[in-house]
XYZ file of C-alpha atoms in Angstrom:
37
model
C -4.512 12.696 -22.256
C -6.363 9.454 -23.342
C -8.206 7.273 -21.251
C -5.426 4.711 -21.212
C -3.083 7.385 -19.962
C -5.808 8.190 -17.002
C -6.558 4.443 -16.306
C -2.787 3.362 -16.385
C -1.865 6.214 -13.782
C -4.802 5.217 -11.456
C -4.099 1.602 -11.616
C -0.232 2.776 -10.384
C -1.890 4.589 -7.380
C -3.871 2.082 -6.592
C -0.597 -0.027 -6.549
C 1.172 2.409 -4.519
C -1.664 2.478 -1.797
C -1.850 -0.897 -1.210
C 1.751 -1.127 -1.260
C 1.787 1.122 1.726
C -1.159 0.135 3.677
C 0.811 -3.418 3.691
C 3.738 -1.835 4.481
C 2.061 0.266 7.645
C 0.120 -2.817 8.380
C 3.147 -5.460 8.440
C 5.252 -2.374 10.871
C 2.211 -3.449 12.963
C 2.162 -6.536 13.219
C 5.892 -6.360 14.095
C 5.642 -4.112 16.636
C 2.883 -5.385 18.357
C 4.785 -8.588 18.386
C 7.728 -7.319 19.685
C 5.787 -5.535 22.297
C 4.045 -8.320 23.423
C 4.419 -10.924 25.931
C-alpha cells in the first residue's frame, strides 16, 4: 500500500468522524430544544 492509499483512507475517516460528531451534536441540540421550556 502506498502512502496515497494510507493518506486517502485517513482523510475518509477523518470525514466520517466529523460527520458523526455533527450528527450526535445536531441530535443535541434538538433534543435539548425540544426539552426545553
Amino acid at each position: 500500500m502506498t502512502d496515497e492509499d494510507l493518506r486517502r483512507r485517513n482523510v475518509r475517516t477523518a470525514l466520517w468522524l466529523a460527520a458523526t460528531a455533527v450528527a450526535v451534536f445536531v441530535m443535541f441540540l434538538f433534543r435539548y430544544a425540544l426539552s426545553g421550556p
